[in-house]
Amino acid sequence: MTTIYLDNNATTPVAPEVLDEMIPFLRDLYGNPSSMHTFGGQLHRKIEEAREKVAALLNAHPEEIIFTSCGTESDNTALMSAVESLPRKKHVITTRVEHPAVLNFCRHLARKGCRVTYVPVNNLGQLDTDFLFRAVDDDTAVASIMHANNETGVLFPIAHIAEKLKERGVLFHTDAVQTAGKLRLDMKSLPADMLSLSGHKLHAPKGIGVLYVRRGTRFSPYVIGGHQEKGRRAGTENVASIIGLGKACELAAQFLQKEASYLKVLCDRLEGALLQACPDARINGDIENRLPNTTNMSFEFIEGEAILLRLNEFGICASSGSACTSGSLEPSHVLRAMGIPYTAVHGSVRFSLSRYNTEQEIDRVIEVMPGIVRELREFSPFGREKLACPPE
Amino acid sequence: MWEYTDKVKETFLKPKNVGEIPNADAVGEVGSIICGDALKLFLKIDKETGKILDAKFQTFGCASAIASSSALTEMVKGKTLDEALEISNQDIADFLGGLPDQKMHCSVMGREALEAAVANFRGEPLPQKDEGKQVCKCFDVSEEKIRKVAVENHLTTVEEITNFTKAGGGCGECVPQIELILRDLWSLKPPEKPTTPKRLTNLHRIALIQEIIESEIRPGLQADNGDVELIDIEGNKVTLALRGMCTGCMMSDITLKGIQQKLREMVGGDIVVEAYQ
């Protein structure tokens, strides 16, 4: 059975071109870039080339790129740096729908004595920006607002937010893990101070991330040790992965425009067909302002884990915001923050696509999904009256 | 991903006895769509013999909830009501070759649906919700249920209670309350460690040291063809002579330090071990 991988917001396959580029650095060129000898020292140049490619994707200066181990480290570093370099300010702003890398770090800061404001969203997942701007005061050190939500794909107006916060003198960090490589990011026009991205979300391997820090931003390192990354992030460079990320960013920049429209067509096709074929299905999130590759749908009266395991029987990989799949007993904090009814939260399924998905794969999902929904509905004690009655 | 047994997967993919029984003699309904799982159990019962002639279910929930429901219906068919009530949630889990710890609440839901159906048939009123104090607001779990499931399954930690009943798995506000319930429930059990060490008399102290050396220390050394002999005990000073392979062993200092550590742990922190010259 072939795998139909529609869980690209969780992780993506490494692009073959990326892997090819990495292999020599895993096999032969194993030196340490900090060494005095040519064997190791020559790698330094290679890392700088990769840094230039990452910077090009963001239209940033290479000096503003810090390599980290993952998106989570980038997020943690950004927040910690902001709080540490502004010791007199004790207020942090974020959203109720952030990734745990930001959300749980903010809770950690709250335990350390910071005041944290969590900005709410409406039932389309749109951010209450008025609430955000009202929350800013003289004590506010930093606001961390994600660019696109990983579960729903809903985009936040970070350009507008960054602009306003700049006027107020508040540091602004954005978690762009879901948008880097999918949407154009231009740090020359976007006045954000810090931005996180993660390699494995854009066809580079796991274990490599980036924190963009605008030149002139006060910065305090999180990982302390050697002089690597100009003293901003200690630890021997993950050379092969850095090279891989450089290549992945180059590919993303090349495909970006075409890919976005290709993915949107596939995604709309999937969504439209499932809405039509499955009664009591709905879309979660603002479809007007959304990543081109993500659709989050709810199938009422049935449970997400059951849907995923049935899809799994057909080799189809997706994810769900249901409680049973979250590892805890609480369903998705994102869908709950949006006020989606529990019945729909438990039956939510997220499909997230990449450039490697084909029309045939999408058609296969459209073919099997209605049967799965129908069968699980037959098991369910709910929604039966509704199914029996003609629609109003 | 959950580690489901093949039996769970197979039962989830092809569950038995799905559906409803028209004019069922007993219906048991537990859980809710808000909590994430719900089970409706239908029974056809022979009024003469009290035997369960047929059982069907409708379940909203994850793979293990559907598998547990299917297992329950398979297990109760042909049994009398009293026999059926002997089935514990552990029996349901065992029927499926086991459930992941965090999914045990699915088997508990099966057992509860059975109780509800039998009560429905016998015309017994279901225990009122407010009779047992509600502990977990997120999943509507009463103190009574926590106590019952804890006793039936020998649960001693909050984590286990959460796995079996979901209580404490939401906002976590009720966790201290669950701890209190568990402490109260198992308070009859003797505490595992005395909180304050008793003051030893000299005689007790000597006897205890002798016993530890005999039962804890010598067997280990003898296994390596070494040995130790207790020469004297004077206050907190214990004099030992290493014997056998331990004599002149380069590690003898370390061996003595190890013995001292052991004695400090088990007798008193002030013990000093010295080698017999």
XYZ file of C-alpha atoms in Angstrom:
669
model
C 0.000 0.000 0.000
C 1.389 3.388 -0.906
C 1.337 6.198 1.598
C -0.718 9.295 0.877
C 0.918 11.847 3.106
C -1.402 14.726 3.979
C 0.135 15.728 7.307
C 2.694 18.257 6.097
C 2.010 20.765 8.880
C 3.362 18.105 11.241
C 6.452 17.437 9.162
C 7.434 17.233 5.505
C 9.490 14.774 3.489
C 13.100 15.834 2.901
C 13.415 17.001 -0.699
C 15.683 14.673 -2.737
C 17.790 17.679 -3.813
C 18.249 18.573 -0.140
C 19.360 15.074 0.776
C 21.858 14.954 -2.123
C 23.367 18.204 -0.966
C 23.706 16.943 2.611
C 25.268 13.518 2.033
C 28.915 14.669 1.531
C 28.731 16.517 4.842
C 27.591 13.415 6.664
C 30.019 11.041 4.950
C 33.294 12.778 4.174
C 33.297 16.379 5.319
C 32.844 15.650 8.984
C 35.177 18.362 10.274
C 34.365 20.969 12.871
C 33.879 24.395 11.283
C 35.673 26.014 14.219
C 38.920 24.066 13.591
C 42.115 25.749 12.436
C 42.869 23.120 9.779
C 41.450 23.426 6.290
C 39.580 20.129 6.589
C 37.282 21.549 9.241
C 37.662 25.252 8.643
C 36.516 25.079 5.003
C 33.035 24.175 6.267
C 32.688 27.619 7.723
C 32.400 29.027 4.210
C 29.729 26.431 3.376
C 27.676 27.413 6.403
C 27.851 31.047 5.360
C 26.609 30.120 1.902
C 23.641 28.337 3.458
C 23.015 31.346 5.662
C 22.884 33.537 2.563
C 20.262 31.258 1.005
C 18.092 31.365 4.129
C 18.474 35.139 4.247
C 17.460 35.351 0.584
C 14.196 33.517 1.254
C 13.360 36.074 3.945
C 14.865 39.041 2.094
C 17.016 39.560 5.165
C 20.704 40.180 5.799
C 22.734 36.982 6.432
C 23.934 38.426 9.731
C 20.344 38.375 10.946
C 20.098 34.576 10.619
C 20.898 32.420 13.672
C 20.826 28.655 13.237
C 19.144 26.756 16.094
C 18.112 23.154 16.674
C 14.392 23.551 15.938
C 11.414 25.890 15.840
C 10.800 25.422 19.543
C 14.321 26.543 20.420
C 13.897 29.597 18.183
C 10.631 30.516 19.909
C 12.018 29.971 23.400
C 15.159 31.966 22.585
C 13.191 34.897 21.178
C 10.986 35.201 24.255
C 13.787 34.642 26.736
C 16.019 37.144 24.969
C 13.302 39.795 24.993
C 12.588 39.337 28.686
C 16.254 39.174 29.677
C 17.369 42.168 27.681
C 14.520 44.314 29.028
C 14.727 43.409 32.722
C 12.494 46.237 33.881
C 9.586 45.189 31.656
C 7.502 42.311 32.914
C 4.603 42.000 30.488
C 4.373 39.547 27.585
C 1.594 39.330 24.989
C 0.732 36.257 22.962
C -2.386 34.547 21.591
C -4.599 31.785 22.889
C -3.947 29.722 19.770
C -0.127 29.732 19.653
C 1.923 26.591 19.235
C 2.911 25.021 22.594
C 6.506 26.190 21.942
C 5.305 29.738 22.626
C 2.243 29.081 24.772
C 3.916 26.859 27.331
C 6.997 29.071 27.410
C 4.744 32.011 28.260
C 3.220 29.955 31.067
C 6.762 29.282 32.220
C 7.478 33.036 32.179
C 4.273 33.626 34.139
C 5.543 31.293 36.842
C 8.790 33.309 36.887
C 6.868 36.476 37.630
C 5.894 37.852 34.197
C 2.402 39.061 33.443
C 1.074 37.374 30.290
C -1.865 38.493 28.147
C -3.417 35.863 25.888
C -5.206 37.512 22.972
C -8.436 35.734 21.959
C -9.701 34.807 18.487
C -13.230 34.775 17.059
C -15.075 31.744 15.714
C -13.281 32.042 12.368
C -9.964 31.967 14.166
C -9.251 35.644 13.422
C -7.225 37.509 15.997
C -8.850 40.262 18.064
C -6.236 42.871 17.193
C -8.064 45.627 19.108
C -7.731 43.521 22.235
C -4.052 43.091 21.434
C -3.349 46.820 21.013
C -5.348 47.677 24.138
C -3.241 45.214 26.119
C 0.003 47.048 25.314
C 1.309 49.223 28.134
C 4.613 50.728 29.275
C 5.492 47.450 30.951
C 5.165 45.357 27.758
C 8.475 43.788 26.732
C 7.447 41.636 23.795
C 4.504 40.345 21.795
C 4.763 36.941 20.146
C 2.064 36.389 17.526
C 2.185 33.492 15.084
C 1.978 34.151 11.362
C -0.246 31.187 10.486
C -1.942 28.763 12.817
C -0.679 25.206 12.458
C -4.070 23.577 13.027
C -6.370 25.740 10.924
C -3.901 27.527 8.641
C -5.566 30.859 9.502
C -3.224 33.804 8.896
C -2.788 36.696 11.294
C -2.148 40.234 9.966
C 1.398 40.375 11.282
C 2.476 43.267 9.023
C -0.190 45.502 10.534
C 0.548 44.244 14.053
C 4.308 44.705 13.655
C 3.774 48.252 12.418
C 1.591 49.232 15.367
C 3.837 47.596 17.941
C 6.874 49.345 16.491
C 5.141 52.683 17.075
C 4.567 51.644 20.674
C 8.183 50.526 21.125
C 7.294 46.896 21.848
C 9.503 44.062 20.577
C 7.667 41.825 18.115
C 8.368 38.153 17.490
C 6.452 35.971 15.074
C 6.438 32.190 14.815
C 6.490 31.742 11.040
C 7.134 28.000 11.173
C 4.031 27.286 9.086
C 4.490 30.078 6.558
C 8.222 30.089 5.787
C 8.585 28.553 2.366
C 4.839 28.668 1.734
C 4.229 32.420 1.623
C 6.542 35.259 0.699
C 8.256 36.764 3.734
C 10.049 40.045 3.228
C 11.873 41.273 6.280
C 12.731 44.544 4.518
C 9.063 45.500 4.544
C 7.824 43.499 7.553
C 8.977 45.351 10.671
C 9.199 42.290 12.938
C 12.179 42.128 15.287
C 12.384 38.360 15.480
C 10.987 35.457 13.462
C 11.205 31.674 13.911
C 11.267 29.022 11.244
C 11.799 25.282 11.283
C 13.644 23.197 8.704
C 11.472 20.101 8.681
C 8.356 22.065 7.748
C 9.909 23.077 4.420
C 11.499 19.842 3.207
C 14.763 20.126 5.164
C 15.482 17.538 7.883
C 14.351 17.629 11.499
C 16.702 19.134 14.049
C 17.421 22.452 12.364
C 15.722 25.781 12.896
C 16.352 29.463 12.438
C 15.809 32.521 14.541
C 15.862 35.730 12.536
C 16.962 38.681 14.685
C 16.836 42.130 13.094
C 20.109 44.023 13.209
C 20.148 46.404 16.132
C 17.744 44.322 18.242
C 18.992 43.732 21.759
C 19.741 40.056 22.048
C 20.635 37.732 24.851
C 21.624 34.123 23.992
C 19.688 31.176 25.384
C 22.155 28.368 24.734
C 25.417 29.396 26.387
C 28.827 27.943 25.572
C 31.201 28.374 22.638
C 31.484 31.298 20.258
C 29.422 29.768 17.410
C 26.879 31.923 15.568
C 28.841 34.983 16.722
C 28.177 34.097 20.344
C 24.436 34.140 19.849
C 23.871 30.377 19.890
C 26.548 28.082 21.268
C 27.075 24.483 20.193
C 28.919 22.881 17.274
C 27.028 23.610 14.086
C 24.712 20.919 12.687
C 26.639 21.270 9.440
C 24.798 18.828 7.172
C 21.375 20.064 8.260
C 22.391 23.697 7.843
C 23.522 22.879 4.289
C 20.224 21.043 3.768
C 18.184 23.958 5.068
C 20.061 26.309 2.744
C 19.111 24.130 -0.208
C 15.510 23.774 0.999
C 15.172 27.567 1.245
C 16.603 27.947 -2.238
C 14.034 25.454 -3.581
C 11.201 27.114 -1.661
C 12.075 30.530 -3.078
C 12.099 28.994 -6.540
C 8.739 27.184 -6.219
C 6.910 29.532 -3.870
C 4.549 31.275 -6.239
C 3.653 28.271 -8.387
C 3.390 25.968 -5.412
C 0.942 28.187 -3.557
C -1.562 28.215 -6.402
C -1.094 24.481 -7.051
C -1.761 23.639 -3.398
C -4.759 25.930 -3.211
C -6.380 24.159 -6.158
C -5.807 20.727 -4.572
C -6.960 21.881 -1.159
C -10.130 23.521 -2.473
C -10.921 20.447 -4.500
C -10.604 18.192 -1.461
C -12.609 20.491 0.758
C -15.381 21.088 -1.748
C -15.836 17.427 -2.538
C -15.903 16.342 1.117
C -18.342 19.075 2.107
C -20.651 17.861 -0.598
C -20.281 14.126 0.036
C -20.366 14.144 3.844
C -23.462 15.577 5.493
C -22.833 17.638 8.639
C -19.282 18.474 7.665
C -17.897 21.969 8.200
C -14.699 23.915 7.719
C -12.946 25.361 10.751
C -11.296 28.716 10.229
C -11.322 31.712 7.952
C -11.064 30.380 4.402
C -10.331 33.843 3.023
C -7.137 34.245 5.031
C -5.552 30.877 5.211
C -2.467 28.925 4.189
C -2.910 27.470 0.719
C -2.057 23.941 1.894
C -4.229 23.493 4.995
C -7.836 22.552 5.541
C -9.337 21.774 8.922
C -12.719 20.074 8.683
C -15.122 18.725 11.261
C -17.373 15.749 10.796
C -20.112 15.959 13.393
C -21.191 13.051 15.614
C -18.012 11.024 15.090
C -14.612 11.083 16.702
C -11.311 12.140 15.128
C -9.091 9.281 16.227
C -11.515 6.775 14.779
C -11.482 8.673 11.466
C -7.672 8.809 11.401
C -7.284 5.095 12.083
C -9.757 4.260 9.345
C -7.899 6.565 6.942
C -4.709 4.840 8.076
C -6.091 1.578 6.704
C -5.962 3.212 3.272
C -2.453 4.569 3.853
C -3.785 8.096 4.234
C -2.013 10.246 6.852
C -3.821 13.188 8.432
C -4.212 14.602 11.940
C -6.993 15.594 14.296
C -7.706 18.008 17.116
C -9.764 15.444 19.003
C -8.953 14.706 22.621
C -7.969 11.111 21.911
C -5.209 12.176 19.533
C -3.785 15.031 21.566
C -2.015 12.854 24.117
C -4.095 14.530 26.798
C -7.803 14.290 27.434
C -8.508 17.820 26.297
C -9.226 18.445 22.639
C -7.419 21.082 20.568
C -6.829 24.369 22.432
C -7.033 26.156 19.086
C -10.503 24.936 18.121
C -11.772 25.490 21.666
C -10.410 29.050 21.663
C -12.404 29.583 18.462
C -15.540 28.451 20.271
C -16.104 25.535 17.894
C -18.750 23.262 19.454
C -17.296 20.247 21.231
C -19.177 17.918 18.910
C -17.241 19.373 16.002
C -13.906 19.632 17.819
C -13.896 15.908 18.585
C -14.604 15.152 14.941
C -11.996 17.470 13.451
C -9.516 16.355 10.815
C -6.680 18.405 9.377
C -5.332 17.728 5.911
C -2.110 19.589 5.133
C -0.549 19.262 1.695
C 2.848 19.766 0.119
C 4.249 20.147 -3.367
C 4.710 16.368 -3.498
C 0.974 15.634 -3.336
C -0.847 14.808 -6.549
C -4.348 15.157 -7.867
C -4.704 11.350 -7.835
C -3.921 11.268 -4.133
C -6.568 13.867 -3.392
C -9.083 11.954 -5.485
C -8.341 8.834 -3.494
C -9.193 10.661 -0.248
C -12.375 11.992 -1.824
C -13.207 8.421 -2.772
C -12.730 6.766 0.638
C -13.610 9.499 3.137
C -17.407 9.548 2.689
C -17.578 5.788 3.343
C -15.559 6.142 6.530
C -17.780 8.955 7.776
C -20.936 7.025 6.909
C -19.772 3.887 8.707
C -18.625 5.662 11.863
C -21.931 7.561 11.915
C -23.719 4.225 11.882
C -21.821 3.306 15.047
C -22.644 6.620 16.720
C -25.622 7.214 19.000
C -25.655 10.881 17.976
C -27.056 12.707 15.000
C -29.453 9.923 14.131
C -32.633 11.987 14.398
C -30.951 14.483 12.176
C -29.957 11.904 9.602
C -33.446 10.474 9.551
C -35.100 13.830 8.923
C -34.909 15.641 5.621
C -32.734 18.776 5.843
C -34.616 21.896 6.862
C 0.321 6.914 17.994
C -1.324 4.566 20.456
C 0.049 1.062 20.902
C -3.133 -0.845 20.261
C -3.113 -4.630 20.268
C -4.030 -6.409 17.030
C -7.248 -7.478 18.701
C -8.211 -3.856 19.436
C -7.441 -2.822 15.860
C -9.303 -5.767 14.388
C -12.322 -5.202 16.635
C -12.353 -1.487 15.839
C -12.207 -2.101 12.102
C -14.849 -4.830 12.196
C -16.884 -4.368 15.364
C -19.621 -6.862 16.181
C -23.175 -6.069 17.288
C -23.338 -2.480 16.060
C -26.782 -0.900 16.030
C -29.899 -0.736 18.133
C -32.431 -3.307 19.245
C -35.971 -2.088 18.580
C -38.078 -2.463 21.747
C -35.027 -3.447 23.757
C -35.694 -4.716 27.268
C -32.879 -2.640 28.674
C -30.982 0.414 27.523
C -27.912 1.815 29.243
C -26.513 5.166 28.221
C -23.263 6.630 29.538
C -20.825 9.373 28.579
C -21.542 12.461 26.521
C -20.517 13.953 23.222
C -18.859 16.835 25.076
C -16.571 14.513 27.012
C -15.480 12.859 23.786
C -17.014 9.418 24.221
C -20.464 7.987 24.757
C -21.939 4.505 24.673
C -25.542 3.357 24.323
C -26.061 -0.329 25.124
C -29.216 -2.252 24.131
C -30.115 -5.634 25.667
C -32.752 -8.204 24.807
C -33.461 -10.232 27.942
C -35.366 -13.463 28.515
C -37.781 -12.537 31.310
C -38.031 -16.122 32.568
C -34.388 -17.003 32.879
C -32.881 -13.527 33.072
C -30.526 -14.480 30.254
C -29.214 -11.878 27.817
C -30.425 -13.031 24.407
C -28.979 -10.202 22.355
C -26.791 -7.149 22.868
C -26.064 -4.245 20.553
C -24.300 -0.909 20.900
C -23.909 2.539 19.479
C -20.691 4.336 20.353
C -19.261 7.769 19.762
C -15.557 7.680 20.468
C -12.085 6.600 19.562
C -10.913 3.204 18.337
C -10.585 1.729 21.824
C -14.058 2.983 22.814
C -15.618 1.248 19.825
C -13.550 -1.908 20.403
C -14.459 -1.978 24.125
C -18.158 -1.649 23.258
C -17.968 -4.487 20.775
C -16.100 -6.641 23.319
C -18.723 -5.933 25.967
C -21.608 -7.069 23.758
C -19.743 -10.239 22.812
C -19.023 -11.015 26.453
C -22.526 -10.522 27.865
C -24.478 -12.479 25.291
C -25.834 -15.740 26.736
C -25.055 -14.724 30.305
C -27.652 -14.048 32.980
C -27.755 -10.491 34.293
C -26.020 -11.517 37.498
C -23.318 -13.314 35.577
C -22.910 -10.344 33.281
C -22.475 -8.011 36.244
C -19.449 -10.054 37.258
C -17.616 -8.674 34.213
C -15.151 -6.032 35.352
C -13.598 -3.316 33.248
C -10.340 -5.272 33.451
C -12.125 -8.285 31.903
C -13.147 -6.095 28.962
C -9.566 -4.871 28.555
C -8.259 -8.451 28.834
C -10.722 -9.612 26.176
C -9.024 -7.131 23.828
C -5.527 -8.252 24.776
C -5.085 -5.146 26.910
C -5.597 -1.411 26.412
C -3.024 1.400 26.620
C -2.978 2.834 30.170
C -4.414 6.153 29.019
C -7.332 4.353 27.373
C -8.533 2.311 30.333
C -11.447 4.711 30.749
C -12.942 3.138 27.603
C -13.277 -0.198 29.396
C -14.713 1.569 32.449
C -17.317 3.148 30.186
C -18.319 -0.343 28.995
C -18.748 -1.606 32.523
C -20.815 1.485 33.435
C -23.103 1.063 30.441
C -23.776 -2.508 31.520
C -24.645 -1.404 35.060
C -26.910 1.296 33.672
C -28.705 -1.172 31.397
C -29.260 -3.683 34.183
C -30.565 -0.952 36.492
C -32.852 0.168 33.680
C -34.217 -3.365 33.283
C -34.730 -3.912 36.998
C -36.424 -0.563 37.312
C -33.820 0.621 39.789
C -33.236 4.321 39.779
C -29.781 5.276 38.573
C -27.673 6.805 41.290
C -28.445 10.489 41.197
C -25.611 12.647 39.957
C -25.688 14.906 43.007
C -25.606 11.998 45.422
C -21.921 11.554 44.853
C -20.138 14.865 44.976
C -18.842 16.002 41.593
C -15.055 16.172 41.699
C -13.993 16.698 38.081
C -15.989 19.433 36.378
C -14.375 18.934 32.977
C -15.500 15.325 32.645
C -18.304 15.243 35.222
C -16.808 12.574 37.476
C -18.170 12.042 40.983
C -16.243 11.154 44.103
C -18.244 7.947 44.270
C -17.053 6.860 40.835
C -13.427 7.675 41.658
C -13.603 5.612 44.854
C -15.348 2.726 43.107
C -12.940 2.529 40.163
C -9.940 2.976 42.467
C -10.994 0.056 44.654
C -11.948 -2.215 41.749
C -8.674 -1.635 39.939
C -6.332 -0.988 42.890
C -5.458 2.507 41.720
C -3.208 4.540 43.970
C -2.028 7.523 41.905
C -3.824 10.502 40.358
C -2.390 9.540 36.969
C -4.054 6.139 37.188
C -7.334 7.724 38.211
C -7.102 9.991 35.157
C -6.390 7.025 32.874
C -9.376 5.106 34.189
C -11.959 7.858 34.716
C -10.534 10.933 32.913
C -10.937 12.858 36.180
C -8.128 15.396 36.516
C -7.261 15.235 32.817
C -8.839 18.579 31.889
C -8.038 21.816 33.681
C -6.370 19.896 36.508
C -8.100 21.922 39.203
C -9.423 18.807 40.939
C -6.049 17.039 41.168
C -5.500 17.978 44.856
C -9.001 16.735 45.639
C -8.305 13.392 43.942
C -5.109 13.137 45.978
C -7.121 13.633 49.162
C -9.642 10.976 48.129
C -6.858 8.497 47.404
C -5.100 9.270 50.673
C -8.344 8.771 52.546
C -9.167 5.591 50.642
C -5.847 3.878 51.191
C -5.133 5.283 54.630
C -5.744 1.857 56.179
C -2.595 0.665 54.455
C 0.443 0.986 56.728
C 2.736 3.787 55.623
C 5.667 2.401 53.688
C 8.375 4.346 55.450
C 8.353 5.466 59.051
C 8.629 9.221 59.000
C 11.005 9.626 61.930
C 13.684 7.021 62.577
C 13.433 5.454 65.983
C 16.303 6.015 68.357
C 18.271 2.797 68.563
C 19.682 1.407 71.778
C 23.290 0.246 71.612
C 22.124 -3.330 71.591
C 19.723 -2.788 68.726
C 22.329 -0.868 66.830
C 24.875 -3.645 67.091
C 22.334 -6.280 66.138
C 21.184 -4.252 63.164
C 24.750 -3.737 61.896
C 25.466 -7.451 62.272
C 22.344 -8.325 60.388
C 23.055 -5.929 57.519
C 26.599 -7.226 57.149
C 25.365 -10.812 57.114
C 22.414 -10.401 54.778
C 23.276 -7.413 52.581
C 27.054 -7.157 52.387
C 28.662 -10.573 52.676
C 26.669 -12.338 49.941
C 27.809 -9.715 47.409
C 31.466 -9.989 48.384
C 31.336 -13.772 48.534
C 30.030 -13.830 45.004
C 33.390 -12.337 43.995
C 35.306 -14.762 46.229
C 35.824 -12.077 48.838
C 34.454 -11.685 52.342
C 34.334 -9.411 55.339
C 34.454 -9.970 59.062
C 33.009 -7.696 61.712
C 35.708 -7.102 64.303
C 34.260 -4.489 66.617
C 31.664 -1.769 67.073
C 32.511 1.154 69.280
C 29.984 3.982 69.307
C 29.619 4.997 65.670
C 32.911 3.349 64.658
C 32.604 -0.004 62.878
C 35.835 -1.959 62.408
C 35.893 -4.527 59.619
C 38.476 -6.901 58.228
C 38.357 -7.775 54.544
C 38.961 -11.415 53.793
C 39.483 -13.726 50.831
C 40.014 -11.997 47.482
C 39.263 -8.674 49.162
C 42.551 -8.847 51.065
C 45.034 -6.618 49.341
C 42.531 -5.862 46.589
C 43.245 -2.484 44.987
C 39.584 -1.641 45.345
C 39.440 -2.377 49.079
C 39.109 1.302 49.996
C 36.152 1.607 47.680
C 34.613 -1.580 49.062
C 34.828 -0.196 52.599
C 33.365 3.134 51.469
C 30.484 1.245 49.891
C 29.825 -0.667 53.094
C 29.950 2.584 55.061
C 27.432 4.130 52.655
C 25.085 1.183 53.077
C 25.319 1.281 56.858
C 24.758 5.031 56.895
C 21.595 4.567 54.870
C 20.221 1.763 56.951
C 21.469 2.462 60.466
C 22.535 6.078 60.880
C 24.250 8.906 59.046
C 27.157 9.085 61.495
C 28.600 5.597 60.952
C 32.335 5.449 60.193
C 33.813 2.242 58.790
C 37.463 1.499 59.450
C 39.691 -1.304 58.249
C 41.129 -3.621 60.910
C 44.913 -3.183 60.945
